[in-house]
Amino acid sequence: MEGKEEDVRLGANRYSEHQPIGTAAQGGGADKKDYKEPPPAPFFEAGELTSWSFYRAGIAEFLATFLFLYISVLTVMGVVGNPSGSKCGTVGIQGIAWSFGGMIFVLVYCTAGISGGHINPAVTFGLFLARKLSLTRAVFYIVMQCLGAICGAGVVKGFQTTLYQGNGGGANSVAPGYTKGDGLGAEIVGTFVLVYTVFSATDAKRSARDSHVPILAPLPIGFAVFLVHLATIPITGTGINPARSLGAAIIYNKKQAWDDHWIFWVGPFIGAALAAIYHVVVIRAIPFKSRD
């Protein structure tokens, strides 16, 4: 019994020597990590272009973004096109937020094992900056996401042409009473919340150390989308996804859809970049970790 207690004391001493309290997340004891850091993706990987899994992933992104726009924009049309003019007769803003967040939860769950479940050029851009995927794959994903979004919004217009054209087509724009700066700020912060959540929910370190927590990564991601929509629908209609904004703008194709369209690319890309920098530099401190 005394021998066991001595072993425990020695073990505690060894831990205190190599792993000071409060520095576990700062790279201390890197040689005894309980998780495996994935290697950074190459900047350009030509070999992907000959792989079926590469194209299968792009098709998954296309279909997921198609379904995302179809369900979400159709929900928006049901609210803004309510003939009674009463929001009580529809799902309201909360329902729109649940539609966007719920679809992201479902679609990320379905496609994460195939393409990573990005469904958003801003997410793809943020992961590219963090070297989670190559430029080849990032560009291909963004193209497929935009095509899927255009097709999804097009199907909604095909079902409800008059309603669609008469009620904004689900296109994003800065609401009256707000400046372009307000809209840009809302998009930057909203996308930061989303992409930061994506990094945190899919982090290898968290997956290893919180493996006992019964939670799906798509759940916090979808919930982040829901919360951001609740906050920013009154300001910009909530973009935080350039493909979603582009698809609705192209199909609606009226001046009001294009006046502020740049905000829904610049804002999300800035927000994604800030989230990537924060995760890599501050949270994971990867640039400061010792290299063998």
mmCIF file of C-alpha atoms in Angstrom:
data_model
loop_
_atom_site.group_PDB
_atom_site.id
_atom_site.type_symbol
_atom_site.label_atom_id
_atom_site.label_comp_id
_atom_site.label_asym_id
_atom_site.label_seq_id
_atom_site.Cartn_x
_atom_site.Cartn_y
_atom_site.Cartn_z
ATOM 1 C CA MET A 1 0.000 0.000 0.000
ATOM 2 C CA GLU A 2 2.835 2.362 0.904
ATOM 3 C CA GLY A 3 4.537 1.485 -2.399
ATOM 4 C CA LYS A 4 1.454 2.532 -4.334
ATOM 5 C CA GLU A 5 1.207 5.835 -2.478
ATOM 6 C CA GLU A 6 4.872 6.493 -3.225
ATOM 7 C CA ASP A 7 4.276 5.810 -6.938
ATOM 8 C CA VAL A 8 1.360 8.241 -6.932
ATOM 9 C CA ARG A 9 3.503 10.950 -5.287
ATOM 10 C CA LEU A 10 6.303 10.380 -7.766
ATOM 11 C CA GLY A 11 3.851 10.517 -10.653
ATOM 12 C CA ALA A 12 2.419 13.791 -9.369
ATOM 13 C CA ASN A 13 5.903 15.218 -9.029
ATOM 14 C CA ARG A 14 6.831 14.193 -12.555
ATOM 15 C CA TYR A 15 3.638 15.816 -13.857
ATOM 16 C CA SER A 16 4.283 19.051 -11.965
ATOM 17 C CA GLU A 17 7.814 19.200 -13.312
ATOM 18 C CA HIS A 18 6.859 18.842 -16.965
ATOM 19 C CA GLN A 19 3.331 20.276 -17.012
ATOM 20 C CA PRO A 20 2.902 23.409 -14.832
ATOM 21 C CA ILE A 21 -0.625 24.093 -13.646
ATOM 22 C CA GLY A 22 -2.593 26.249 -16.055
ATOM 23 C CA THR A 23 -0.370 25.652 -19.084
ATOM 24 C CA ALA A 24 -1.868 22.446 -20.462
ATOM 25 C CA ALA A 25 -3.434 24.306 -23.355
ATOM 26 C CA GLN A 26 -0.248 26.191 -24.133
ATOM 27 C CA GLY A 27 1.766 23.313 -25.493
ATOM 28 C CA GLY A 28 3.367 22.052 -22.268
ATOM 29 C CA GLY A 29 4.104 18.335 -22.358
ATOM 30 C CA ALA A 30 3.662 18.231 -26.133
ATOM 31 C CA ASP A 31 5.475 14.876 -26.225
ATOM 32 C CA LYS A 32 2.638 13.318 -24.204
ATOM 33 C CA LYS A 33 -0.350 14.683 -26.092
ATOM 34 C CA ASP A 34 -3.541 12.655 -25.836
ATOM 35 C CA TYR A 35 -4.591 13.673 -29.350
ATOM 36 C CA LYS A 36 -3.045 13.707 -32.794
ATOM 37 C CA GLU A 37 -2.592 17.042 -34.531
ATOM 38 C CA PRO A 38 -3.593 16.643 -38.190
ATOM 39 C CA PRO A 39 -0.822 17.735 -40.583
ATOM 40 C CA PRO A 40 -1.416 20.996 -42.478
ATOM 41 C CA ALA A 41 -2.924 20.583 -45.915
ATOM 42 C CA PRO A 42 -0.680 21.396 -48.892
ATOM 43 C CA PHE A 43 -1.308 24.761 -50.525
ATOM 44 C CA PHE A 44 -1.982 23.167 -53.910
ATOM 45 C CA GLU A 45 -2.624 19.469 -54.440
ATOM 46 C CA ALA A 46 -2.904 18.557 -58.118
ATOM 47 C CA GLY A 47 -3.365 14.885 -57.262
ATOM 48 C CA GLU A 48 -6.845 15.626 -55.943
ATOM 49 C CA LEU A 49 -8.025 16.409 -59.458
ATOM 50 C CA THR A 50 -7.741 12.741 -60.423
ATOM 51 C CA SER A 51 -9.500 11.416 -57.325
ATOM 52 C CA TRP A 52 -13.190 10.476 -57.347
ATOM 53 C CA SER A 53 -13.495 11.370 -53.657
ATOM 54 C CA PHE A 54 -12.595 14.965 -54.586
ATOM 55 C CA TYR A 55 -15.510 15.252 -57.021
ATOM 56 C CA ARG A 56 -17.833 13.315 -54.741
ATOM 57 C CA ALA A 57 -17.133 15.876 -52.012
ATOM 58 C CA GLY A 58 -17.908 18.730 -54.418
ATOM 59 C CA ILE A 59 -21.195 17.095 -55.406
ATOM 60 C CA ALA A 60 -22.065 16.732 -51.719
ATOM 61 C CA GLU A 61 -21.404 20.458 -51.206
ATOM 62 C CA PHE A 62 -23.561 21.296 -54.232
ATOM 63 C CA LEU A 63 -26.508 19.203 -53.065
ATOM 64 C CA ALA A 64 -26.266 20.377 -49.456
ATOM 65 C CA THR A 65 -26.230 24.056 -50.458
ATOM 66 C CA PHE A 66 -29.076 23.429 -52.902
ATOM 67 C CA LEU A 67 -31.235 21.931 -50.143
ATOM 68 C CA PHE A 68 -30.191 24.663 -47.719
ATOM 69 C CA LEU A 69 -31.351 27.450 -50.048
ATOM 70 C CA TYR A 70 -34.502 25.600 -51.045
ATOM 71 C CA ILE A 71 -35.785 25.083 -47.505
ATOM 72 C CA SER A 72 -34.576 28.368 -46.010
ATOM 73 C CA VAL A 73 -35.699 30.699 -48.813
ATOM 74 C CA LEU A 74 -39.035 28.882 -49.060
ATOM 75 C CA THR A 75 -39.498 29.532 -45.337
ATOM 76 C CA VAL A 76 -38.682 33.217 -45.823
ATOM 77 C CA MET A 77 -41.259 33.461 -48.612
ATOM 78 C CA GLY A 78 -43.873 31.901 -46.353
ATOM 79 C CA VAL A 79 -43.291 34.639 -43.777
ATOM 80 C CA VAL A 80 -42.860 37.769 -45.900
ATOM 81 C CA GLY A 81 -45.554 36.700 -48.346
ATOM 82 C CA ASN A 82 -48.235 36.125 -45.717
ATOM 83 C CA PRO A 83 -51.394 37.600 -47.316
ATOM 84 C CA SER A 84 -52.951 38.510 -43.963
ATOM 85 C CA GLY A 85 -49.976 40.670 -43.091
ATOM 86 C CA SER A 86 -49.911 39.096 -39.630
ATOM 87 C CA LYS A 87 -46.716 37.396 -38.480
ATOM 88 C CA CYS A 88 -48.837 35.334 -36.092
ATOM 89 C CA GLY A 89 -50.109 33.345 -39.075
ATOM 90 C CA THR A 90 -46.563 32.224 -39.959
ATOM 91 C CA VAL A 91 -43.497 30.862 -38.257
ATOM 92 C CA GLY A 92 -42.155 34.435 -37.922
ATOM 93 C CA ILE A 93 -38.541 35.522 -37.543
ATOM 94 C CA GLN A 94 -37.907 32.787 -34.987
ATOM 95 C CA GLY A 95 -39.096 30.204 -37.495
ATOM 96 C CA ILE A 96 -36.827 31.618 -40.186
ATOM 97 C CA ALA A 97 -33.882 31.429 -37.790
ATOM 98 C CA TRP A 98 -34.773 27.832 -36.901
ATOM 99 C CA SER A 99 -35.068 26.975 -40.591
ATOM 100 C CA PHE A 100 -31.548 28.206 -41.347
ATOM 101 C CA GLY A 101 -29.995 26.780 -38.186
ATOM 102 C CA GLY A 102 -31.877 23.493 -38.376
ATOM 103 C CA MET A 103 -30.934 22.883 -41.998
ATOM 104 C CA ILE A 104 -27.283 23.544 -41.251
ATOM 105 C CA PHE A 105 -27.432 21.056 -38.385
ATOM 106 C CA VAL A 106 -29.021 18.387 -40.592
ATOM 107 C CA LEU A 107 -26.834 18.994 -43.644
ATOM 108 C CA VAL A 108 -23.544 19.187 -41.729
ATOM 109 C CA TYR A 109 -24.482 15.920 -40.040
ATOM 110 C CA CYS A 110 -25.214 14.299 -43.417
ATOM 111 C CA THR A 111 -22.196 15.567 -45.346
ATOM 112 C CA ALA A 112 -19.433 15.957 -42.740
ATOM 113 C CA GLY A 113 -18.051 12.502 -43.499
ATOM 114 C CA ILE A 114 -17.921 13.193 -47.239
ATOM 115 C CA SER A 115 -16.852 16.800 -47.719
ATOM 116 C CA GLY A 116 -16.546 18.174 -44.201
ATOM 117 C CA GLY A 117 -20.003 19.772 -44.466
ATOM 118 C CA HIS A 118 -18.930 23.348 -45.184
ATOM 119 C CA ILE A 119 -22.030 24.542 -47.129
ATOM 120 C CA ASN A 120 -20.611 28.060 -46.924
ATOM 121 C CA PRO A 121 -17.730 29.769 -48.789
ATOM 122 C CA ALA A 122 -16.835 31.696 -45.613
ATOM 123 C CA VAL A 123 -16.366 28.446 -43.676
ATOM 124 C CA THR A 124 -14.310 27.020 -46.531
ATOM 125 C CA PHE A 125 -12.189 30.184 -46.646
ATOM 126 C CA GLY A 126 -11.567 30.118 -42.892
ATOM 127 C CA LEU A 127 -10.543 26.459 -42.958
ATOM 128 C CA PHE A 128 -8.274 27.143 -45.925
ATOM 129 C CA LEU A 129 -6.500 29.932 -44.029
ATOM 130 C CA ALA A 130 -6.000 27.512 -41.143
ATOM 131 C CA ARG A 131 -4.537 25.018 -43.625
ATOM 132 C CA LYS A 132 -7.283 22.476 -43.112
ATOM 133 C CA LEU A 133 -7.725 22.022 -46.867
ATOM 134 C CA SER A 134 -5.859 22.865 -50.065
ATOM 135 C CA LEU A 135 -6.508 25.789 -52.386
ATOM 136 C CA THR A 136 -7.613 23.299 -55.039
ATOM 137 C CA ARG A 137 -10.361 21.918 -52.841
ATOM 138 C CA ALA A 138 -11.318 25.318 -51.413
ATOM 139 C CA VAL A 139 -11.930 26.842 -54.856
ATOM 140 C CA PHE A 140 -13.848 23.766 -56.029
ATOM 141 C CA TYR A 141 -16.036 23.782 -52.922
ATOM 142 C CA ILE A 142 -16.859 27.488 -53.271
ATOM 143 C CA VAL A 143 -17.839 27.072 -56.933
ATOM 144 C CA MET A 144 -20.071 24.087 -56.135
ATOM 145 C CA GLN A 145 -21.641 25.868 -53.162
ATOM 146 C CA CYS A 146 -22.522 28.889 -55.296
ATOM 147 C CA LEU A 147 -23.988 26.717 -58.058
ATOM 148 C CA GLY A 148 -26.049 24.787 -55.522
ATOM 149 C CA ALA A 149 -27.338 28.013 -53.986
ATOM 150 C CA ILE A 150 -28.366 29.400 -57.385
ATOM 151 C CA CYS A 151 -30.236 26.193 -58.217
ATOM 152 C CA GLY A 152 -31.943 26.075 -54.811
ATOM 153 C CA ALA A 153 -33.217 29.648 -55.085
ATOM 154 C CA GLY A 154 -34.233 28.964 -58.693
ATOM 155 C CA VAL A 155 -36.463 26.064 -57.665
ATOM 156 C CA VAL A 156 -38.167 28.259 -55.066
ATOM 157 C CA LYS A 157 -38.850 30.894 -57.731
ATOM 158 C CA GLY A 158 -40.176 28.176 -60.041
ATOM 159 C CA PHE A 159 -42.673 27.091 -57.391
ATOM 160 C CA GLN A 160 -43.794 30.579 -56.364
ATOM 161 C CA THR A 161 -42.798 33.012 -59.106
ATOM 162 C CA THR A 162 -45.182 35.848 -58.239
ATOM 163 C CA LEU A 163 -44.630 35.547 -54.505
ATOM 164 C CA TYR A 164 -40.879 35.305 -54.993
ATOM 165 C CA GLN A 165 -40.519 38.338 -57.237
ATOM 166 C CA GLY A 166 -42.930 40.407 -55.196
ATOM 167 C CA ASN A 167 -41.324 39.833 -51.823
ATOM 168 C CA GLY A 168 -37.611 40.304 -52.287
ATOM 169 C CA GLY A 169 -36.733 36.763 -53.266
ATOM 170 C CA GLY A 170 -34.944 36.167 -49.977
ATOM 171 C CA ALA A 171 -32.111 38.421 -51.150
ATOM 172 C CA ASN A 172 -29.976 40.113 -48.534
ATOM 173 C CA SER A 173 -29.812 43.885 -48.185
ATOM 174 C CA VAL A 174 -29.168 46.409 -45.436
ATOM 175 C CA ALA A 175 -32.480 47.325 -43.789
ATOM 176 C CA PRO A 176 -33.703 50.940 -43.713
ATOM 177 C CA GLY A 177 -32.384 52.792 -40.687
ATOM 178 C CA TYR A 178 -29.018 51.041 -40.799
ATOM 179 C CA THR A 179 -25.871 52.166 -42.610
ATOM 180 C CA LYS A 180 -23.673 50.023 -44.838
ATOM 181 C CA GLY A 181 -21.142 50.087 -42.011
ATOM 182 C CA ASP A 182 -23.745 48.615 -39.674
ATOM 183 C CA GLY A 183 -24.484 45.864 -42.153
ATOM 184 C CA LEU A 184 -20.801 45.110 -42.714
ATOM 185 C CA GLY A 185 -20.148 44.959 -38.978
ATOM 186 C CA ALA A 186 -23.110 42.631 -38.430
ATOM 187 C CA GLU A 187 -21.845 40.288 -41.134
ATOM 188 C CA ILE A 188 -18.290 40.286 -39.787
ATOM 189 C CA VAL A 189 -19.309 39.512 -36.212
ATOM 190 C CA GLY A 190 -21.987 37.009 -37.240
ATOM 191 C CA THR A 191 -19.588 35.070 -39.445
ATOM 192 C CA PHE A 192 -16.914 35.185 -36.747
ATOM 193 C CA VAL A 193 -19.349 33.490 -34.349
ATOM 194 C CA LEU A 194 -20.148 30.798 -36.920
ATOM 195 C CA VAL A 195 -16.597 30.027 -38.048
ATOM 196 C CA TYR A 196 -15.226 30.186 -34.498
ATOM 197 C CA THR A 197 -17.860 27.606 -33.537
ATOM 198 C CA VAL A 198 -16.860 25.420 -36.494
ATOM 199 C CA PHE A 199 -13.208 25.463 -35.396
ATOM 200 C CA SER A 200 -14.092 24.730 -31.786
ATOM 201 C CA ALA A 201 -16.582 21.957 -32.565
ATOM 202 C CA THR A 202 -14.220 20.126 -34.924
ATOM 203 C CA ASP A 203 -10.949 20.693 -33.067
ATOM 204 C CA ALA A 204 -8.863 17.522 -32.699
ATOM 205 C CA LYS A 205 -7.852 18.434 -29.147
ATOM 206 C CA ARG A 206 -11.449 18.936 -28.025
ATOM 207 C CA SER A 207 -12.558 15.720 -29.720
ATOM 208 C CA ALA A 208 -9.957 13.721 -27.826
ATOM 209 C CA ARG A 209 -10.400 15.288 -24.396
ATOM 210 C CA ASP A 210 -14.175 15.707 -24.490
ATOM 211 C CA SER A 211 -14.916 12.322 -26.040
ATOM 212 C CA HIS A 212 -17.053 11.483 -23.005
ATOM 213 C CA VAL A 213 -19.450 14.341 -23.820
ATOM 214 C CA PRO A 214 -22.362 12.994 -25.913
ATOM 215 C CA ILE A 215 -22.658 15.912 -28.344
ATOM 216 C CA LEU A 216 -22.573 16.065 -32.102
ATOM 217 C CA ALA A 217 -20.345 18.665 -33.762
ATOM 218 C CA PRO A 218 -23.169 19.754 -36.127
ATOM 219 C CA LEU A 219 -25.357 20.738 -33.157
ATOM 220 C CA PRO A 220 -23.378 23.772 -31.908
ATOM 221 C CA ILE A 221 -22.732 24.813 -35.525
ATOM 222 C CA GLY A 222 -26.433 24.797 -36.358
ATOM 223 C CA PHE A 223 -27.251 26.525 -33.095
ATOM 224 C CA ALA A 224 -24.707 29.260 -33.856
ATOM 225 C CA VAL A 225 -26.435 29.879 -37.199
ATOM 226 C CA PHE A 226 -29.792 30.058 -35.425
ATOM 227 C CA LEU A 227 -28.595 32.598 -32.847
ATOM 228 C CA VAL A 228 -26.860 34.808 -35.402
ATOM 229 C CA HIS A 229 -30.051 34.891 -37.482
ATOM 230 C CA LEU A 230 -32.102 35.946 -34.472
ATOM 231 C CA ALA A 231 -29.726 38.847 -33.902
ATOM 232 C CA THR A 232 -29.103 40.069 -37.446
ATOM 233 C CA ILE A 233 -32.221 39.347 -39.511
ATOM 234 C CA PRO A 234 -33.523 42.865 -38.692
ATOM 235 C CA ILE A 235 -30.236 44.393 -39.911
ATOM 236 C CA THR A 236 -29.245 42.546 -43.093
ATOM 237 C CA GLY A 237 -31.598 39.604 -43.350
ATOM 238 C CA THR A 238 -28.504 37.669 -42.211
ATOM 239 C CA GLY A 239 -26.063 36.579 -44.850
ATOM 240 C CA ILE A 240 -22.955 35.067 -43.132
ATOM 241 C CA ASN A 241 -22.871 32.811 -46.211
ATOM 242 C CA PRO A 242 -21.816 34.361 -49.544
ATOM 243 C CA ALA A 243 -23.267 31.470 -51.545
ATOM 244 C CA ARG A 244 -26.682 31.957 -49.921
ATOM 245 C CA SER A 245 -26.577 35.696 -50.702
ATOM 246 C CA LEU A 246 -25.353 35.166 -54.274
ATOM 247 C CA GLY A 247 -27.931 32.514 -55.121
ATOM 248 C CA ALA A 248 -30.855 34.651 -53.971
ATOM 249 C CA ALA A 249 -29.455 37.786 -55.656
ATOM 250 C CA ILE A 250 -28.941 36.115 -59.040
ATOM 251 C CA ILE A 251 -32.388 34.545 -59.146
ATOM 252 C CA TYR A 252 -34.175 37.640 -57.831
ATOM 253 C CA ASN A 253 -31.958 39.907 -59.986
ATOM 254 C CA LYS A 254 -33.254 43.351 -59.077
ATOM 255 C CA LYS A 255 -31.293 46.456 -58.177
ATOM 256 C CA GLN A 256 -31.975 46.249 -54.459
ATOM 257 C CA ALA A 257 -30.398 42.792 -54.360
ATOM 258 C CA TRP A 258 -27.130 44.086 -55.823
ATOM 259 C CA ASP A 259 -26.772 47.487 -54.140
ATOM 260 C CA ASP A 260 -25.331 46.051 -50.945
ATOM 261 C CA HIS A 261 -24.213 42.670 -52.273
ATOM 262 C CA TRP A 262 -20.505 43.317 -51.693
ATOM 263 C CA ILE A 263 -21.191 43.455 -47.959
ATOM 264 C CA PHE A 264 -22.232 39.798 -48.016
ATOM 265 C CA TRP A 265 -18.883 38.728 -49.440
ATOM 266 C CA VAL A 266 -16.486 41.128 -47.730
ATOM 267 C CA GLY A 267 -18.096 40.836 -44.284
ATOM 268 C CA PRO A 268 -18.187 37.016 -44.104
ATOM 269 C CA PHE A 269 -14.667 36.653 -45.479
ATOM 270 C CA ILE A 270 -13.272 39.129 -42.937
ATOM 271 C CA GLY A 271 -15.170 37.401 -40.130
ATOM 272 C CA ALA A 272 -13.910 33.986 -41.248
ATOM 273 C CA ALA A 273 -10.322 35.244 -41.448
ATOM 274 C CA LEU A 274 -10.505 36.729 -37.942
ATOM 275 C CA ALA A 275 -11.939 33.477 -36.565
ATOM 276 C CA ALA A 276 -9.166 31.460 -38.232
ATOM 277 C CA ILE A 277 -6.467 33.754 -36.837
ATOM 278 C CA TYR A 278 -7.999 33.689 -33.356
ATOM 279 C CA HIS A 279 -8.261 29.911 -33.325
ATOM 280 C CA VAL A 280 -4.788 29.209 -34.709
ATOM 281 C CA VAL A 281 -2.834 31.940 -32.921
ATOM 282 C CA VAL A 282 -4.685 32.479 -29.626
ATOM 283 C CA ILE A 283 -6.644 29.330 -28.822
ATOM 284 C CA ARG A 284 -4.249 26.710 -30.192
ATOM 285 C CA ALA A 285 -1.094 28.870 -30.113
ATOM 286 C CA ILE A 286 0.223 26.820 -33.034
ATOM 287 C CA PRO A 287 2.830 29.411 -34.144
ATOM 288 C CA PHE A 288 4.334 29.350 -30.634
ATOM 289 C CA LYS A 289 4.541 25.620 -30.122
ATOM 290 C CA SER A 290 8.003 24.108 -30.077
ATOM 291 C CA ARG A 291 8.920 22.141 -33.165
ATOM 292 C CA ASP A 292 11.110 19.069 -33.098
#
